[in-house]
PDB file of C-alpha atoms in Angstrom:
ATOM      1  CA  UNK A  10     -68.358  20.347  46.931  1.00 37.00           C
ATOM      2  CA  UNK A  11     -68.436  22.683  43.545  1.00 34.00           C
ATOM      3  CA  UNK A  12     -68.020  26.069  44.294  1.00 36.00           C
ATOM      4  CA  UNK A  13     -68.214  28.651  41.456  1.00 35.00           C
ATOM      5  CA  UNK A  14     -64.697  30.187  39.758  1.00 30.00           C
ATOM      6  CA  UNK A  15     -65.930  33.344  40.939  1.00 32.00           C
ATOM      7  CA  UNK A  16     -66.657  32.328  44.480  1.00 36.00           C
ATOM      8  CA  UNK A  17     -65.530  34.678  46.621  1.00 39.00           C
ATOM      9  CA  UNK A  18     -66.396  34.692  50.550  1.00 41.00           C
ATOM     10  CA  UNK A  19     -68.948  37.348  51.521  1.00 45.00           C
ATOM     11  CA  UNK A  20     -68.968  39.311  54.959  1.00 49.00           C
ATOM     12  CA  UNK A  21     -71.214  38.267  57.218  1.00 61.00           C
ATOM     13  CA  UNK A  22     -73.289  40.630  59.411  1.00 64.00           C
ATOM     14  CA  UNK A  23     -74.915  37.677  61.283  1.00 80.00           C
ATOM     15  CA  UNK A  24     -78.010  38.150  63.381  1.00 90.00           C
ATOM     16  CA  UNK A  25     -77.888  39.757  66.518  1.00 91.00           C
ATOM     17  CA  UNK A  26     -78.610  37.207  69.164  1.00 90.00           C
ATOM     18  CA  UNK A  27     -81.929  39.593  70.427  1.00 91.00           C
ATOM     19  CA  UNK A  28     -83.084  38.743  66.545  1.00 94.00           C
ATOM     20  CA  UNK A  29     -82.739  35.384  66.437  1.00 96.00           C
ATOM     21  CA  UNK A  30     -85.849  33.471  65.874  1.00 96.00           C
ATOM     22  CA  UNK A  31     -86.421  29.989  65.868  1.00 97.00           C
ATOM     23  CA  UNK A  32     -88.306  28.558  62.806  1.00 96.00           C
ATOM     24  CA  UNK A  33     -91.167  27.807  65.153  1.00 97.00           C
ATOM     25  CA  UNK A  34     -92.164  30.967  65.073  1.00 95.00           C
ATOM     26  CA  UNK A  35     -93.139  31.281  61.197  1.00 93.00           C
ATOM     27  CA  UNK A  36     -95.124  28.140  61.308  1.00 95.00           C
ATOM     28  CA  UNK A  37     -98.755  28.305  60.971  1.00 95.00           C
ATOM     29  CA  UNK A  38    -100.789  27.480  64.124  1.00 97.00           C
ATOM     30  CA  UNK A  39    -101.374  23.955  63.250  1.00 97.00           C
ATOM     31  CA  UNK A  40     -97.745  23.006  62.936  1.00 97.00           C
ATOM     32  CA  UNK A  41     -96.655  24.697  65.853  1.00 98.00           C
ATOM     33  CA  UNK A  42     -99.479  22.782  68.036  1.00 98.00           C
ATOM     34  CA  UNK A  43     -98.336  19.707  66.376  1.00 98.00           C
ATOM     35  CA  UNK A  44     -94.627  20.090  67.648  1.00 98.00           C
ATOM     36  CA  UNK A  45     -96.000  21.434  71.208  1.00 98.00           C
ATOM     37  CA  UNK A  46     -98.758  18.155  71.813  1.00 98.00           C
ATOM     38  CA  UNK A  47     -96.280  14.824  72.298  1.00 98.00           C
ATOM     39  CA  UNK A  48     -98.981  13.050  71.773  1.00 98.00           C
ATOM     40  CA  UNK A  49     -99.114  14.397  68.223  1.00 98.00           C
ATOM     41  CA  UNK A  50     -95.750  15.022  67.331  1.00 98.00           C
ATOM     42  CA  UNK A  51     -95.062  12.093  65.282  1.00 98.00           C
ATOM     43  CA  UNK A  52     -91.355  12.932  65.971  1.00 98.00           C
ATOM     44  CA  UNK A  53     -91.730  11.202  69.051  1.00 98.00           C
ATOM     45  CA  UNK A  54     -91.931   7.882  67.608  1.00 98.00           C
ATOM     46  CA  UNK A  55     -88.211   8.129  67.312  1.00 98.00           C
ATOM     47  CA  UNK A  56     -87.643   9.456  70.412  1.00 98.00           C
ATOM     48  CA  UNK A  57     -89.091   6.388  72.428  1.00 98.00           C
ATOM     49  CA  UNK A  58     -87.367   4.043  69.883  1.00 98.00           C
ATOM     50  CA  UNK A  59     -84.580   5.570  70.851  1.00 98.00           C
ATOM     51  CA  UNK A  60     -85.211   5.288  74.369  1.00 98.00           C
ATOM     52  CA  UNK A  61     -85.265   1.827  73.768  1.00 98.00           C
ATOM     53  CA  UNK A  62     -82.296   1.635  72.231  1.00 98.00           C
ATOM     54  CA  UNK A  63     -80.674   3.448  74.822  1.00 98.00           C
ATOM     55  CA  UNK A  64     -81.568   0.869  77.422  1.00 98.00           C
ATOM     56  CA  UNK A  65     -80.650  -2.176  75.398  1.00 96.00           C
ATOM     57  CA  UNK A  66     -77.294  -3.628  74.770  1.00 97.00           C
ATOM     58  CA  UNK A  67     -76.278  -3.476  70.746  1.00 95.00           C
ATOM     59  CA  UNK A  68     -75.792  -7.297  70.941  1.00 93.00           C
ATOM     60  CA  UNK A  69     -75.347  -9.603  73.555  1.00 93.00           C
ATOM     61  CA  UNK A  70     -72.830  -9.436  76.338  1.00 91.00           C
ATOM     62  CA  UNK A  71     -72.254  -5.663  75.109  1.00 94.00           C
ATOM     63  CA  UNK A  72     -73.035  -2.965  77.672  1.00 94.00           C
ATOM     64  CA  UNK A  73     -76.388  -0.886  76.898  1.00 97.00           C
ATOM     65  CA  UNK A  74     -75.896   3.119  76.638  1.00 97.00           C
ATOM     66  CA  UNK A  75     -77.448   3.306  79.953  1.00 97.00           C
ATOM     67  CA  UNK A  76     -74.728   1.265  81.807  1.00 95.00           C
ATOM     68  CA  UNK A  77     -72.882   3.988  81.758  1.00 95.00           C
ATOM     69  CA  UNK A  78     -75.123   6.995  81.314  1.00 96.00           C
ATOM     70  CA  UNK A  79     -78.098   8.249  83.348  1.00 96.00           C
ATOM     71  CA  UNK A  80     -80.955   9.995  81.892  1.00 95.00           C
ATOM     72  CA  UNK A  81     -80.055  12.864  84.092  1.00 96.00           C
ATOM     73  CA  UNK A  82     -76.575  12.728  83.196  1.00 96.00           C
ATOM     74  CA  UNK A  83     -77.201  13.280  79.221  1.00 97.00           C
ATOM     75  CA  UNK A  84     -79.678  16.702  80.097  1.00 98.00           C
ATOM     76  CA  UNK A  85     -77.538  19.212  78.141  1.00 97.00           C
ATOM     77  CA  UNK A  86     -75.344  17.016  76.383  1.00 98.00           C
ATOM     78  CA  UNK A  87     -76.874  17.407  73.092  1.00 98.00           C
ATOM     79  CA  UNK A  88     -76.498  21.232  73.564  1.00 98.00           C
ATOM     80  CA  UNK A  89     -73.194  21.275  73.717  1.00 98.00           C
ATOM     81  CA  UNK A  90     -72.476  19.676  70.557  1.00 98.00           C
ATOM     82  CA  UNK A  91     -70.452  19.454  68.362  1.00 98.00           C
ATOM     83  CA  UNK A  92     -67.360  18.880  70.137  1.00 98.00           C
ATOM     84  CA  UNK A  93     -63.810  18.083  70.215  1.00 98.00           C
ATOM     85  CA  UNK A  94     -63.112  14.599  70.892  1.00 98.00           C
ATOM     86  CA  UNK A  95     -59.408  14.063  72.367  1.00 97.00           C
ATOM     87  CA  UNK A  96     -59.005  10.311  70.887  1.00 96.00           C
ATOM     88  CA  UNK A  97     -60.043  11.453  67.095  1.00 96.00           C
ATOM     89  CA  UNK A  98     -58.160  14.833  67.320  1.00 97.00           C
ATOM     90  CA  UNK A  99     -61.153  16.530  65.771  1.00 98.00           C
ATOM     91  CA  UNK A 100     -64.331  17.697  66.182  1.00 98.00           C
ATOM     92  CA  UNK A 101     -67.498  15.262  66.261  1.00 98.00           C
ATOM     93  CA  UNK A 102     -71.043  15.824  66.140  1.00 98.00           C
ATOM     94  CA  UNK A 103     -73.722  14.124  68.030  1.00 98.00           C
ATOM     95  CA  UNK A 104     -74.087  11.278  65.512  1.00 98.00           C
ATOM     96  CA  UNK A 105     -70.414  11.047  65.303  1.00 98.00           C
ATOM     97  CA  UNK A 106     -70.523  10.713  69.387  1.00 98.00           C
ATOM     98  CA  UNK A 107     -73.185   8.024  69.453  1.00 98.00           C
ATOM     99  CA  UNK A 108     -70.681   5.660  66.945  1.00 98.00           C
ATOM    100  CA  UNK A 109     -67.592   6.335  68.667  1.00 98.00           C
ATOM    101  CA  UNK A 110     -69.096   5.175  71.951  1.00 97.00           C
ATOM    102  CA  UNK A 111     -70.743   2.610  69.892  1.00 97.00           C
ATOM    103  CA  UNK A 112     -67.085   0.836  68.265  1.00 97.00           C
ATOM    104  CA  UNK A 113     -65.106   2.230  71.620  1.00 96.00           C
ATOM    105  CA  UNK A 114     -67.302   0.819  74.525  1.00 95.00           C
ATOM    106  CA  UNK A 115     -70.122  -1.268  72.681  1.00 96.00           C
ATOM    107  CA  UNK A 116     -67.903  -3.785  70.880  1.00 95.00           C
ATOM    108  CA  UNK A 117     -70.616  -2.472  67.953  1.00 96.00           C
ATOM    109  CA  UNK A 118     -70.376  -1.470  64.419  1.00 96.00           C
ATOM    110  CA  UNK A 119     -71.412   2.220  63.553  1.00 97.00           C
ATOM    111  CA  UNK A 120     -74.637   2.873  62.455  1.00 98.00           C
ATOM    112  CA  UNK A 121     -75.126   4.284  58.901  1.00 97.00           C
ATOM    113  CA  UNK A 122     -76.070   8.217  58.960  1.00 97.00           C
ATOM    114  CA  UNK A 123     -79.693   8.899  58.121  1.00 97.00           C
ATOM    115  CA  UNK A 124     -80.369   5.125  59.290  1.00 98.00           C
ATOM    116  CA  UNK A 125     -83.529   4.740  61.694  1.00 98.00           C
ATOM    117  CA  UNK A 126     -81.364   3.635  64.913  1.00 98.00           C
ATOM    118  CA  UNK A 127     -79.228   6.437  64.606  1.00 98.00           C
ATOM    119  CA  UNK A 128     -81.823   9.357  63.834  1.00 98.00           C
ATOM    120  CA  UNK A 129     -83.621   7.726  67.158  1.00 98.00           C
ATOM    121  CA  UNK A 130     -80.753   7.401  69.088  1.00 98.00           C
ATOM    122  CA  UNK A 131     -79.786  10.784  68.343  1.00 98.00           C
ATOM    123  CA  UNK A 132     -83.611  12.463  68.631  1.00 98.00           C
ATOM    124  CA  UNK A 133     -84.128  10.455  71.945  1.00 98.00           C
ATOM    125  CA  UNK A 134     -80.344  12.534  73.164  1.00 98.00           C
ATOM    126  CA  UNK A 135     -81.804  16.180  71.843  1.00 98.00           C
ATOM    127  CA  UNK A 136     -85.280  15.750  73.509  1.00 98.00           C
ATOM    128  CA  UNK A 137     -83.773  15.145  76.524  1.00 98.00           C
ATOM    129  CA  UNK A 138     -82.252  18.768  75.923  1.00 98.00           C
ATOM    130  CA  UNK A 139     -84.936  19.876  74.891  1.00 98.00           C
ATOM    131  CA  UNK A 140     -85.834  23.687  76.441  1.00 98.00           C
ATOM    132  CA  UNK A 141     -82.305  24.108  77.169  1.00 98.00           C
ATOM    133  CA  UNK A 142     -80.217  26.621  75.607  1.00 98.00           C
ATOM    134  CA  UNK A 143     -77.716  26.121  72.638  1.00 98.00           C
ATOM    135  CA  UNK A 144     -74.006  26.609  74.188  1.00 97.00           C
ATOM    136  CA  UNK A 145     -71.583  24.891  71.610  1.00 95.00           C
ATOM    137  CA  UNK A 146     -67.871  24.496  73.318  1.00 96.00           C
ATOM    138  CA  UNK A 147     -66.003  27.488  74.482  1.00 95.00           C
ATOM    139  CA  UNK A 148     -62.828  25.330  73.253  1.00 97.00           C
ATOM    140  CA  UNK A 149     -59.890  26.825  71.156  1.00 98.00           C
ATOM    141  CA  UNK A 150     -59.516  23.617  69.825  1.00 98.00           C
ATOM    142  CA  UNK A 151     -62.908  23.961  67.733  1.00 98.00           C
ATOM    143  CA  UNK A 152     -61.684  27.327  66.468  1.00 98.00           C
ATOM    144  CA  UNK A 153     -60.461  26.137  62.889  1.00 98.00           C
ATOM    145  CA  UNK A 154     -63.626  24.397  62.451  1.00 98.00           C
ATOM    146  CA  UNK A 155     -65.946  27.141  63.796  1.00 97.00           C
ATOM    147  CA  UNK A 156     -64.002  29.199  60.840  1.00 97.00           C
ATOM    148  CA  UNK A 157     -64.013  27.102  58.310  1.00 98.00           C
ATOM    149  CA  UNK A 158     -67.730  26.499  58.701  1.00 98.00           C
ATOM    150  CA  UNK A 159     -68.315  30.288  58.641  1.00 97.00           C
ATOM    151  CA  UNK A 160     -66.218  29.700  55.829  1.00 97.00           C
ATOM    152  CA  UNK A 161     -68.662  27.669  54.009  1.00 97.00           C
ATOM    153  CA  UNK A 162     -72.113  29.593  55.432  1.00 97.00           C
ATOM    154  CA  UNK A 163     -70.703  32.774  53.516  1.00 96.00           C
ATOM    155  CA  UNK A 164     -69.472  31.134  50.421  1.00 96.00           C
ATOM    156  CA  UNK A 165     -71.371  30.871  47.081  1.00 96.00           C
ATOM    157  CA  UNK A 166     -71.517  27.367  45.708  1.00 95.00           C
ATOM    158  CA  UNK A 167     -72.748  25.471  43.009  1.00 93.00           C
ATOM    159  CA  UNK A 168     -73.854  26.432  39.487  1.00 95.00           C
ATOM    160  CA  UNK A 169     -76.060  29.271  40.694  1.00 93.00           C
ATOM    161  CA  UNK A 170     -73.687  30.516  43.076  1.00 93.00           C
ATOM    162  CA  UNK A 171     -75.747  30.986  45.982  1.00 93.00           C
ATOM    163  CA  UNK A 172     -74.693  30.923  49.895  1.00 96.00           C
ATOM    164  CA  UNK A 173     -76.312  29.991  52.625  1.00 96.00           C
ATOM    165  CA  UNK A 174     -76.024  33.501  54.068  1.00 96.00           C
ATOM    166  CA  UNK A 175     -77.518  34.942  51.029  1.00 94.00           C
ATOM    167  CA  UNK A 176     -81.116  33.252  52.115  1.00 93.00           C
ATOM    168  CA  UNK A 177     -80.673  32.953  55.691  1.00 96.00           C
ATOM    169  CA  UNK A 178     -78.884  36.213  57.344  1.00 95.00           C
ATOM    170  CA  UNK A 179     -80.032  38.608  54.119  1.00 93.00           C
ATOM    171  CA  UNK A 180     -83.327  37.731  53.137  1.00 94.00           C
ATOM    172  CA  UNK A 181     -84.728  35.865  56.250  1.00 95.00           C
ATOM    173  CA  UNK A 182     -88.311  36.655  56.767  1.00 93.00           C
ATOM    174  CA  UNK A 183     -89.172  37.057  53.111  1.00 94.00           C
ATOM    175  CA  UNK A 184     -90.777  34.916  50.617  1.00 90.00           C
ATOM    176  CA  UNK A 185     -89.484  32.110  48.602  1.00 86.00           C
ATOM    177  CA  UNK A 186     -92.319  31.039  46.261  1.00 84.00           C
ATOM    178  CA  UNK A 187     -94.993  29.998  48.957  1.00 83.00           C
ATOM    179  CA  UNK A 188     -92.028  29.560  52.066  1.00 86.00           C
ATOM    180  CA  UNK A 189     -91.226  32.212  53.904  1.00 91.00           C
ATOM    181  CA  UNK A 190     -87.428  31.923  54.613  1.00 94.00           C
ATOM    182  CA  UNK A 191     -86.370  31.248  58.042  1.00 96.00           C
ATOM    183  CA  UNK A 192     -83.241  32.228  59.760  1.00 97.00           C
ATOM    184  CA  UNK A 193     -82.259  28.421  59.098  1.00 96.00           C
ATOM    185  CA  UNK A 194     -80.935  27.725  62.935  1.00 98.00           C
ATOM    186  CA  UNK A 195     -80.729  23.836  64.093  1.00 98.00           C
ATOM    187  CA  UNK A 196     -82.103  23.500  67.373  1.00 98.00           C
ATOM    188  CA  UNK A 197     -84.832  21.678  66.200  1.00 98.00           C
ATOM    189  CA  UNK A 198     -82.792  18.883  64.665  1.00 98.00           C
ATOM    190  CA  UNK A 199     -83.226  15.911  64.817  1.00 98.00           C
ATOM    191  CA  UNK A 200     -86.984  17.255  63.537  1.00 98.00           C
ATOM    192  CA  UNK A 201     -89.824  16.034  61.483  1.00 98.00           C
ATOM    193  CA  UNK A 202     -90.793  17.358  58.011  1.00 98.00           C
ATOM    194  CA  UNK A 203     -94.090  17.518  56.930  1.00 97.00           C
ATOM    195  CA  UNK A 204     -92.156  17.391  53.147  1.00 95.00           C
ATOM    196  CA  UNK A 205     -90.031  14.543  53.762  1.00 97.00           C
ATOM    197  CA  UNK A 206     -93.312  12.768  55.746  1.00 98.00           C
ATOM    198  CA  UNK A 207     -90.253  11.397  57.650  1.00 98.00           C
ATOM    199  CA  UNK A 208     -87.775  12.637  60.572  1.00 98.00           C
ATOM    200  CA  UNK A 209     -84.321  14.032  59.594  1.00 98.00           C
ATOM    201  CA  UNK A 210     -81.059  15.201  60.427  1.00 98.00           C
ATOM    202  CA  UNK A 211     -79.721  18.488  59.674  1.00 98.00           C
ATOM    203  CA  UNK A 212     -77.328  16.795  57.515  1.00 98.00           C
ATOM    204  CA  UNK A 213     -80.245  15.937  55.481  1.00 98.00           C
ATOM    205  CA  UNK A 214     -81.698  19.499  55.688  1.00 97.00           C
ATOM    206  CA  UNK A 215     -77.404  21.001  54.502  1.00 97.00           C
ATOM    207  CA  UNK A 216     -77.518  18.148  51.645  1.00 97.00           C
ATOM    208  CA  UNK A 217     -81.204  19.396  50.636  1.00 96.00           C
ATOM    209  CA  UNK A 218     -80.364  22.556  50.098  1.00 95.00           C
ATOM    210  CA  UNK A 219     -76.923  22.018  48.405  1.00 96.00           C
ATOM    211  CA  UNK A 220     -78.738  20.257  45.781  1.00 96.00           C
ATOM    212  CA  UNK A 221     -81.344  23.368  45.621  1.00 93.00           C
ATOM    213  CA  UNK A 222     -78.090  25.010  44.962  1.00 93.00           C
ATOM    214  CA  UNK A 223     -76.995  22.823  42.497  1.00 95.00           C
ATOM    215  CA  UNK A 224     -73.683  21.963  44.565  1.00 96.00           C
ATOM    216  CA  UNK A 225     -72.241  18.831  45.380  1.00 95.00           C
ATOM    217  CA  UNK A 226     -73.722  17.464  48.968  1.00 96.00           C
ATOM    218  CA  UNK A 227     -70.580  16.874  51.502  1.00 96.00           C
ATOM    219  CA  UNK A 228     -69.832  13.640  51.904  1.00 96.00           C
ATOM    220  CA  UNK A 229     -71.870  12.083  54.626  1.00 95.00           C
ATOM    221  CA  UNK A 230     -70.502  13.051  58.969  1.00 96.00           C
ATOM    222  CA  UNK A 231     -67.422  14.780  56.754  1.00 97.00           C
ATOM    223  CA  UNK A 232     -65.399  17.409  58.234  1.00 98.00           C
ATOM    224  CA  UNK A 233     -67.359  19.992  56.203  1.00 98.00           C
ATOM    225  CA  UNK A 234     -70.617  19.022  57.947  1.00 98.00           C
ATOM    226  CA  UNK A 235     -69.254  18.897  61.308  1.00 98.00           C
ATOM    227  CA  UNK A 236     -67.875  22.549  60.959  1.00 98.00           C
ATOM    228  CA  UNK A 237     -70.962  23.758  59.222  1.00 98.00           C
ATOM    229  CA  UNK A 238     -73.182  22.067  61.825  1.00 98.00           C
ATOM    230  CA  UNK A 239     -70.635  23.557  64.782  1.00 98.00           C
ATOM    231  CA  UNK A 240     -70.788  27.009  62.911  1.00 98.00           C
ATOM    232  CA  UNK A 241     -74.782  26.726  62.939  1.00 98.00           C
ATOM    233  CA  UNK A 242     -75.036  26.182  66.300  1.00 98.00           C
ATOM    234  CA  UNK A 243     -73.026  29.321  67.572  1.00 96.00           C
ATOM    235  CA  UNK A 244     -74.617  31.552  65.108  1.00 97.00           C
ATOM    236  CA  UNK A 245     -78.301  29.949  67.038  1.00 97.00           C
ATOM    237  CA  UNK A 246     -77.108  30.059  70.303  1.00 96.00           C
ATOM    238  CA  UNK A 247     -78.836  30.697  73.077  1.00 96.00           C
ATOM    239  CA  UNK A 248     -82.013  29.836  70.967  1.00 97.00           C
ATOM    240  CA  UNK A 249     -83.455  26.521  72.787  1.00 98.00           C
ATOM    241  CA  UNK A 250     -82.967  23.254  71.487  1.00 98.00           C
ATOM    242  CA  UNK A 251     -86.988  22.294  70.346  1.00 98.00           C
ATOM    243  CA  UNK A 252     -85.747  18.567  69.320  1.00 98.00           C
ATOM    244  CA  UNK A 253     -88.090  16.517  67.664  1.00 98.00           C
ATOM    245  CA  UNK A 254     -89.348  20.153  66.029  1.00 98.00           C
ATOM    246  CA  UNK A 255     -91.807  19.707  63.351  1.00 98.00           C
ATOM    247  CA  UNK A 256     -91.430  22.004  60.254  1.00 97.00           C
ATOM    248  CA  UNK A 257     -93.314  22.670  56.817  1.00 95.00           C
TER     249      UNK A 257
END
């Protein structure tokens, strides 16, 4: 990550939790009925897929996901994520989840981040959450990470030494060329872009906009992105998790 010789981290007044608004709610009509209709929600595509993935074992003699976890088991789970995993001694994400169990209990290689199984995998985990409210980890163990990706939300970067707070706590509601700026919360993640004409992660969505910034992207399920994403979700919280959403 470049961050500017002058970087200096700004205060940040954050949005009152009475304020916060889900993206979903500057969408036009169209888009919004897109996300609310499964049956045109092309998000869903990955959501069966990874239904089906769920339910199969990663190669033979392996266990599938479901030998060990119910559907009604994993209702929330995705909500409460990121969190600290006691083996690693940090915290993970939900992708980084899925490949732990995957090389821990699978016998199975990781899956490459952005990849199709693990977006599905991962979209199939948040739908089941889906209506429920964000509630990352009461856990004084995450507390380094929760500050450090505070930390990074409030610090300018890049060559035109912009922060993420800048757009999304000062200016939110306003006008970007033709896009109004949302509060940029993740409960829609894993979600489907009408840009990218493809579902994404947030990871995606952080390395999109570094390179908007002109900063270097953080290295793929790094450290940075798991306290950024962790930092996200308490600043969103209790906003409901929408996964697949559908944005602009």
């Amino acid at each position: 990550m470049l961050l500017g010789a002058a970087a200096q981290e700004s205060p940040l007044p954050g949005i009152p939790p009475a304020e916060r608004r889900s993206g979903f709610d500057q969408m036009a009509p169209e888009t919004r009925a897109m996300q609310a209709d499964d049956t045109a929600n092309p998000g869903m595509l990955w959501v069966r897929d990874g239904a089906d993935l769920f339910a199969r074992p990663p190669s033979p003699g392996a266990a599938p996901c479901s030998g060990c976890h119910t559907e009604a088991a994993m209702r929330g789970v995705a909500a409460r994520y990121p969190a600290f995993d006691d083996a690693a001694g940090r915290p993970v994400d939900l992708e980084g989840r899925i490949d732990l169990c995957r090389t821990r209990h699978q016998g199975a290689a990781p899956l490459p981040r952005e990849s199709h199984d693990l977006l599905a995998l991962t979209a199939y985990l948040a739908n089941l959450s889906r209506g429920l409210p964000l509630s990352p980890p009461d856990d004084p163990r995450l507390a380094p990470a929760r500050r450090e990706g505070r930390r990074l939300f409030a610090t300018p970067m890049g060559q035109l030494g912009f922060s993420c707070a800048a757009c999304h706590d000062a200016l939110w509601g306003r006008r970007l060329g033709a896009a109004t700026i949302p509060q940029g919360h993740p409960n829609g993640y894993p979600l489907y872009r009408l840009e990218w004409q493809d579902l994404g992660s947030l990871e995606r969505r952080l390395r999109n906009c570094l390179t908007g910034m002109r900063a270097e992207p953080f290295s793929p399920g790094s450290a940075e992105v798991v306290a950024l994403t962790l930092y996200l979700a308490e600043r969103a919280a209790p906003l409901p998790v929408e996964s697949p959403a559908v944005r602009p």
